Coordinates of C-alpha atoms in Angstrom, one line a residue:
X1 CA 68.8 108.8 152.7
X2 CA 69.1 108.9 149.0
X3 CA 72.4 110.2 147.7
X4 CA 72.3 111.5 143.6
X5 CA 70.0 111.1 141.4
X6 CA 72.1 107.9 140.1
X7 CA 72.1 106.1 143.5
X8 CA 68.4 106.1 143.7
X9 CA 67.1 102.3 144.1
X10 CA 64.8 102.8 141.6
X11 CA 66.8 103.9 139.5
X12 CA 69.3 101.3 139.8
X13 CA 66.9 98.5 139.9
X14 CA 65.8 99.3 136.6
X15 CA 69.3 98.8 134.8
X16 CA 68.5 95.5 134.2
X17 CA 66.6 97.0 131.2
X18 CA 69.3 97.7 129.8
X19 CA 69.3 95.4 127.3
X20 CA 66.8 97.4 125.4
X21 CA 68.4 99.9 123.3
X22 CA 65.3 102.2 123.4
X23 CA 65.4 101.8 127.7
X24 CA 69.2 103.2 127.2
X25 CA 68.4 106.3 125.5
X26 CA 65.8 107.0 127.8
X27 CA 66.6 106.4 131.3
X28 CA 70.7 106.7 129.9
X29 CA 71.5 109.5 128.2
X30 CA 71.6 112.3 129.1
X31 CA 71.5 115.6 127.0
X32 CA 71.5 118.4 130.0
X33 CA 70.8 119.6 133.1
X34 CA 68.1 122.2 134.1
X35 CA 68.2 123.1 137.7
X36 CA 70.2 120.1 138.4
X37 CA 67.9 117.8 136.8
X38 CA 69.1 115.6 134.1
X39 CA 66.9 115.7 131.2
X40 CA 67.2 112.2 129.8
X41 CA 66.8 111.3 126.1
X42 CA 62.9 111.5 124.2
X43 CA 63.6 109.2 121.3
X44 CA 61.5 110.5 117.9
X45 CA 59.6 107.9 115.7
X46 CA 62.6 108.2 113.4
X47 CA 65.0 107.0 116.4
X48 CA 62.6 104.4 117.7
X49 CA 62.5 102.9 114.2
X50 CA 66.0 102.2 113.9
X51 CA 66.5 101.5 117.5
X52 CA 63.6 98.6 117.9
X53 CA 65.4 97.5 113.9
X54 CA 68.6 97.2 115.8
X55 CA 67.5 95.2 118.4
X56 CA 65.7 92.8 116.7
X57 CA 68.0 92.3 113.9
X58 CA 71.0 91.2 117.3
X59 CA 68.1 89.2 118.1
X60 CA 68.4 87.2 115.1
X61 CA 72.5 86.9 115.3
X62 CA 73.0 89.3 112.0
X63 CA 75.1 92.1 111.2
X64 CA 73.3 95.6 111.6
X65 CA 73.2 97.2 107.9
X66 CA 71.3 100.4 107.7
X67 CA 70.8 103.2 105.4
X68 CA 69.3 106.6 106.8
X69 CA 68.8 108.8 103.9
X70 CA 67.3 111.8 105.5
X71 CA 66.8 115.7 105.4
X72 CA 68.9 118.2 107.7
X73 CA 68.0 118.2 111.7
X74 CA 66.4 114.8 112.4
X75 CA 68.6 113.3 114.8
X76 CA 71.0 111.3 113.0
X77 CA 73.8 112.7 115.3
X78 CA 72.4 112.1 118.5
X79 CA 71.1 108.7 117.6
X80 CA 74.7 107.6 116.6
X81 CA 76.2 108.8 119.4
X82 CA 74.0 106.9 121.7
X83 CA 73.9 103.6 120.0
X84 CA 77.5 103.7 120.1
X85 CA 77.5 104.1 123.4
X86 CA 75.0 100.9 123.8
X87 CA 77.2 98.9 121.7
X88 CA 80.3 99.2 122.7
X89 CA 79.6 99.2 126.7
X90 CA 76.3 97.1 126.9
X91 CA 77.1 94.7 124.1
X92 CA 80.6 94.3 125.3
X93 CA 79.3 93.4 128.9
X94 CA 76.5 91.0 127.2
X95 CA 78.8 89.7 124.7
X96 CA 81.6 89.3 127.0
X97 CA 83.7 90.3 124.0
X98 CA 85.5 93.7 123.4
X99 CA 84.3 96.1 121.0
X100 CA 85.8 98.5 118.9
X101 CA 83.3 101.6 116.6
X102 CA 84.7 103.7 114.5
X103 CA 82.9 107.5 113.4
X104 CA 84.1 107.9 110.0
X105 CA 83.2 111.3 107.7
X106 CA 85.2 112.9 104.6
X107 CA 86.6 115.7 107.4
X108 CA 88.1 114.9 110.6
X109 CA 86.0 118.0 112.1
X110 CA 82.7 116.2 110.9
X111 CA 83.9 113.2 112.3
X112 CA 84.9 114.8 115.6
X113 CA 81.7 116.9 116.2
X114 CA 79.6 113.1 116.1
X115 CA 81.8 112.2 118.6
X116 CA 81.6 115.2 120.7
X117 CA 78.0 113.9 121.6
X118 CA 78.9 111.3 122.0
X119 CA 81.3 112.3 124.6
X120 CA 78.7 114.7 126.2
X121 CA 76.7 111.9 127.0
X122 CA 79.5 110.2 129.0
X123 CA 80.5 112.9 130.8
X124 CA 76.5 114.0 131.6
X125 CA 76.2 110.2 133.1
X126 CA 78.6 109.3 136.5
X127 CA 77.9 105.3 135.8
X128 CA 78.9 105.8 131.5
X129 CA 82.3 107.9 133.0
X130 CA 83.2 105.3 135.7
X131 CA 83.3 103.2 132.7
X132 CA 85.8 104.8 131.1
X133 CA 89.2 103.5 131.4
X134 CA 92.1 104.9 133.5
X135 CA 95.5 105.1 133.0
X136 CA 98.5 107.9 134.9
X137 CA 97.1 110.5 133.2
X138 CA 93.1 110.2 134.2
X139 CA 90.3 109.0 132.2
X140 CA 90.9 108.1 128.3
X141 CA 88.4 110.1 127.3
X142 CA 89.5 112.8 124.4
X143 CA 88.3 114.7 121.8
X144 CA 88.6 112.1 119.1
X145 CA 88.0 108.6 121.2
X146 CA 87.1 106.9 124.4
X147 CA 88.2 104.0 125.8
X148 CA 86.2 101.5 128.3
X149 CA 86.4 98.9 130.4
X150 CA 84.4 96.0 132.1
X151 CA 84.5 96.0 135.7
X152 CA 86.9 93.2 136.4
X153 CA 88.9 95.1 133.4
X154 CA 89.1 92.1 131.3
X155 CA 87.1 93.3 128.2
X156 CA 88.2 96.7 126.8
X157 CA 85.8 99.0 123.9
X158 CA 86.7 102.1 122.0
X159 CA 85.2 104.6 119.6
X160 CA 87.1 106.7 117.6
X161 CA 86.4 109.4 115.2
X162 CA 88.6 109.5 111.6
X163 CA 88.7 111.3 108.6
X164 CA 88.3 108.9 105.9
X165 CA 91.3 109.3 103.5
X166 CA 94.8 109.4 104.3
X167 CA 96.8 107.8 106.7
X168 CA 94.6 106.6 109.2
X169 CA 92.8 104.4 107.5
X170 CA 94.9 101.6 107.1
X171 CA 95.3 98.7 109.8
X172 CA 91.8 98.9 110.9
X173 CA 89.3 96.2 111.1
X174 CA 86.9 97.2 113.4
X175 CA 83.3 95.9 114.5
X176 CA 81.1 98.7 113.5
X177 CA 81.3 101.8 111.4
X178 CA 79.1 105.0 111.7
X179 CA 79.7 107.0 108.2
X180 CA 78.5 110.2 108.9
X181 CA 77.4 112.5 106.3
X182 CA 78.2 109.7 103.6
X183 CA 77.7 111.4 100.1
X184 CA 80.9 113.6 101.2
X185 CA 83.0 110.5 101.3
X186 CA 85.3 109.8 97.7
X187 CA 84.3 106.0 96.3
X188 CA 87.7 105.2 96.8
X189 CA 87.8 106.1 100.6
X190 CA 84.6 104.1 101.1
X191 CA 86.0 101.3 99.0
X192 CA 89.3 101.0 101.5
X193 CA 87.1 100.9 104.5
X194 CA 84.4 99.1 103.5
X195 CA 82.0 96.5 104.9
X196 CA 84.9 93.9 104.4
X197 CA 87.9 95.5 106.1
X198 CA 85.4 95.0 109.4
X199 CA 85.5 92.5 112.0
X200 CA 83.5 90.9 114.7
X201 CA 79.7 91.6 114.4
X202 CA 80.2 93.7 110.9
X203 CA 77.8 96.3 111.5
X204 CA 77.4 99.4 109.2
X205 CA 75.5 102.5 109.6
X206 CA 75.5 105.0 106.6
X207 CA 73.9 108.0 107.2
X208 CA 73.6 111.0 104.8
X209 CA 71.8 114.1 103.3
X210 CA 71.7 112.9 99.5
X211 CA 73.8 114.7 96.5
X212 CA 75.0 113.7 93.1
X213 CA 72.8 111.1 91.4
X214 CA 76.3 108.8 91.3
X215 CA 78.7 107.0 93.4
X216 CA 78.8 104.9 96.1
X217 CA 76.3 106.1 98.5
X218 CA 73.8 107.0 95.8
X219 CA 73.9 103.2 94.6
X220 CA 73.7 101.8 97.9
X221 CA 70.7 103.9 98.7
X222 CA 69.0 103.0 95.7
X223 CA 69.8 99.4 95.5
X224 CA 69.6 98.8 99.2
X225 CA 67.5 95.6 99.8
X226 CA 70.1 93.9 96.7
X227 CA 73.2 94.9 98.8
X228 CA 71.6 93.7 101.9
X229 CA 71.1 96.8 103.5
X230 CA 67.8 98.1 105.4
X231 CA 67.1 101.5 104.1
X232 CA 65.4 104.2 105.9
X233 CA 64.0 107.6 104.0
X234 CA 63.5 110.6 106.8
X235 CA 63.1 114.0 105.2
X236 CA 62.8 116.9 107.8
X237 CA 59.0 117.0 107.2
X238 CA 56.4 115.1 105.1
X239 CA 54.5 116.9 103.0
X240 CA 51.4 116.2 100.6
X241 CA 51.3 115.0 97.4
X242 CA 50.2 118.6 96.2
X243 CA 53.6 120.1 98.5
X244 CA 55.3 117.6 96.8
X245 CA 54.6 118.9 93.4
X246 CA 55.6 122.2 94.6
X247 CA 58.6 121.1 95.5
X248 CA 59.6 119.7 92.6
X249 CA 58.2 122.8 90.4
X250 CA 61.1 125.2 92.2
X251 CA 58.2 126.2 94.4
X252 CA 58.8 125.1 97.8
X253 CA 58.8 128.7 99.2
X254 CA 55.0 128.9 98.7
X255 CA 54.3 125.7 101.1
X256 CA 52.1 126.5 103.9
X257 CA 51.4 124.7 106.7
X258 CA 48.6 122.9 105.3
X259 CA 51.0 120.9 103.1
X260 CA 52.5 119.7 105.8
X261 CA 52.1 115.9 107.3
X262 CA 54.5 115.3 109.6
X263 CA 57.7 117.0 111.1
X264 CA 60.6 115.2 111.6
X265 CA 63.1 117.9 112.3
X266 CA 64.3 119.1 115.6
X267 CA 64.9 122.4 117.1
X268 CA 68.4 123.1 118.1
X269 CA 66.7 123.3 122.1
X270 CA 65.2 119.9 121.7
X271 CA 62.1 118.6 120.7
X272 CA 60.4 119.1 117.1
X273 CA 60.1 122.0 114.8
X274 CA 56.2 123.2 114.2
X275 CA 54.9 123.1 110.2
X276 CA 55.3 126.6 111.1
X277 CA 58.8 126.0 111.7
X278 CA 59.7 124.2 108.8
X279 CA 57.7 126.4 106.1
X280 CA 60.1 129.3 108.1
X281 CA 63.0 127.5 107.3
X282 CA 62.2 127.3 103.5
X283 CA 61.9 130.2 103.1
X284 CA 65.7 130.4 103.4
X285 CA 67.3 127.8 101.1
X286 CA 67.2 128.0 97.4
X287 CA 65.1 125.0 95.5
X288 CA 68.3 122.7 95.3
X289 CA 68.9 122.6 99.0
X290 CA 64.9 122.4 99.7
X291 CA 65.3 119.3 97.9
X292 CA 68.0 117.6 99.5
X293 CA 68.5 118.8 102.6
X294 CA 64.9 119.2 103.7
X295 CA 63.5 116.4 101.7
X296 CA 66.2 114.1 101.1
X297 CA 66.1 114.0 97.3
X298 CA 68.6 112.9 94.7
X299 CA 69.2 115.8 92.7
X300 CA 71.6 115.4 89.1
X301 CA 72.4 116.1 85.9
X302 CA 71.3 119.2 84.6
X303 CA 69.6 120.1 87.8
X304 CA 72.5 120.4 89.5
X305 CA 72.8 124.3 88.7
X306 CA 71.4 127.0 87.4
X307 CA 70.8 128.6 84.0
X308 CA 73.5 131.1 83.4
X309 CA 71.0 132.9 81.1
X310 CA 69.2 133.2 84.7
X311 CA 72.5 134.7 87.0
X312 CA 72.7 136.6 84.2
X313 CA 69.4 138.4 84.2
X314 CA 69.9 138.9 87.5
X315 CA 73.1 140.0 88.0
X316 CA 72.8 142.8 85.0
X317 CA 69.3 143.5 84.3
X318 CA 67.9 144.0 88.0
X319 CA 70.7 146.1 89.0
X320 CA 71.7 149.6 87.1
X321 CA 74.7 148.8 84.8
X322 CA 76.6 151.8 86.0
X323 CA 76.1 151.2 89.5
X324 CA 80.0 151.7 90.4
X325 CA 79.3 155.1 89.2
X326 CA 77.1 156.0 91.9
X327 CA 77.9 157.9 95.5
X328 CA 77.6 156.1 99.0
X329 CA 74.0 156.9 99.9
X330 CA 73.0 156.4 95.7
X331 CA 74.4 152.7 96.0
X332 CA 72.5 152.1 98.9
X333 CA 69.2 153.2 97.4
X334 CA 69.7 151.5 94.3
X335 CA 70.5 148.2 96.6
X336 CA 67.7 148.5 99.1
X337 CA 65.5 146.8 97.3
X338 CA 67.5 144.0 96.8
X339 CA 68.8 143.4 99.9
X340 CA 66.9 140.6 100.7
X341 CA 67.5 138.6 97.9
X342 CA 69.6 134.9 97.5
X343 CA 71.2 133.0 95.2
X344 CA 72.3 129.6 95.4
X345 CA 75.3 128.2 93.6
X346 CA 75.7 124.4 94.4
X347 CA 78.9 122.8 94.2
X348 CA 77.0 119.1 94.5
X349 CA 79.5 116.4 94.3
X350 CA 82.6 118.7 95.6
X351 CA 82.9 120.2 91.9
X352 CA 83.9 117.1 89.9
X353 CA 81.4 118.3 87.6

């Protein structure tokens, strides 16, 4: 009699598959249970790109150096967490070396909440927890790192999520870095924990929502192929030439569903966001965060912010000037119809302009 889902012959057959980054994801990870049932992973197009790129490019013996340069809600985070999964516990077992990831993001919450999937997936998996190593007190598995080991316990792994200034960058070299939400990262930080402070197999993911037209992450993402880095461009949703001229003319709130190509965002749920969806969801952001957030755009210079002749109008001229004059239920009727209107200020590049 078959015991848990995990003990099934079929299932366990079938780990010799494992090799295959894209089998891992699928027939590995696990994102929840419904009714008992683990729901293992779907990969998207995006995913399955940069999975079958990793895989060949270990193929050929050479460093993995990508570039995702994407909109909000594609996947980045889940993608991450699972290939750091496969790399530190499949490549260390085919390898036969130990490896050591780190998750690195200008805020040590950023950093932590990668990781968190990351550790979901382990706990959601018995065979990825019996990996994890144990000491007095239990399994090393906290809210900031993991630590495995092979079955005869003579290679070790770990992944560990850091904020990327202060302190805790200094003494480490190790194999891979995921930079997570890159843009947000100082030159300086990236500079001390760069590409070259790595060791091993010198692998680099840089991942990020684009911002300021400068700095580190803005010229490796537009000098990729010269630095020796494979880019990838994944906004939320592809639209046509026509939405793209929109977009660019402040007018993404008027896209309808006809614009729209291809979705590659996901629903919070699982699975991907209709055109429906997505032309919903402009309707919430102001043009700035249309473009870089749903589109991935480099947006700088003067574009970075609005005409103060335009806050202006708006601030004074829509609403009565003697407004603090008026009573309770005269404020509110002077503000009703108003009260669904936005503004967006954007702080791009953390104010240093």
């Amino acid at each position: 009699m078959v015991g848990q889902w995990w003990e099934d012959t079929k299932y366990t057959n079938a780990l010799t598959k494992l090799r295959d980054p894209v089998w891992f994801f699928e027939h590995m990870l696990v994102l929840r249970y419904i009714k008992g049932k683990p729901q293992f992973f779907k990969v998207t197009d995006m995913q399955r790109e940069i999975l079958t790129h990793v895989y060949e490019t270990l193929e050929k013996g050479e460093p993995i150096k990508v570039i995702l340069l994407k909109g909000r809600r594609i996947g980045y985070s889940t993608l991450m967490a699972g290939l750091l999964l496969w790399n530190t516990l499949i490549k260390m077992i085919e390898d036969s070396a130990d490896k050591e990831w780190d998750i690195i993001s200008a805020s040590y919450l950023q950093a932590t909440m990668l990781f968190d999937t990351t550790k979901r997936m382990i706990t959601f998996n018995p065979l990825l927890l019996s990996a994890v190593m144990e000491n007095k007190g239990g399994k090393r598995l906290y809210s900031d790192s993991v630590y495995f080991q092979s079955p005869d316990k003579t290679l070790r792994s770990t992944v560990s999520a850091l904020a990327s200034g202060g302190a805790t960058k200094r003494g480490r070299s190790p194999d891979g870095i995921v930079w997570d939400e890159a843009a947000q990262v100082k030159d300086e930080d990236y500079h001390d924990l760069s590409i070259s402070s790595l060791s091993g197999d010198n692998h680099e993911f840089i991942g990020s929502t684009p911002f300021d037209d400068s700095g580190w992450f803005y010229d490796k993402a537009t000098n990729a192929e010269k630095q020796g880095y494979t880019i990838f461009h994944y906004p939320m949703a592809e639209v046509t030439d026509e939405g793209m001229e929109m977009v660019n003319d402040g007018e993404h709130r008027d896209l309808t569903v006809e614009h729209i190509i291809k979705v590659h965002g996901c629903k919070k749920s699982g699975g991907h966001m209709s055109p429906q969806e997505v032309v919903e969801y402009l309707q919430t952001v102001d043009s700035l965060t249309a473009r870089r957030e749903v589109f991935g755009q480099f947006v700088g210079g003067d574009e970075l912010y609005y005409e103060s002749a335009m806050v202006k109008d708006v601030m004074y001229d829509m609403l009565p000037v003697d407004i603090w004059n008026l009573k309770d239920h005269e404020l509110d009727e002077a503000l009703t119809p108003y009260s669904q209107f936005r503004m967006g200020i954007d702080w791009a590049g953390g104010g240093a302009h």
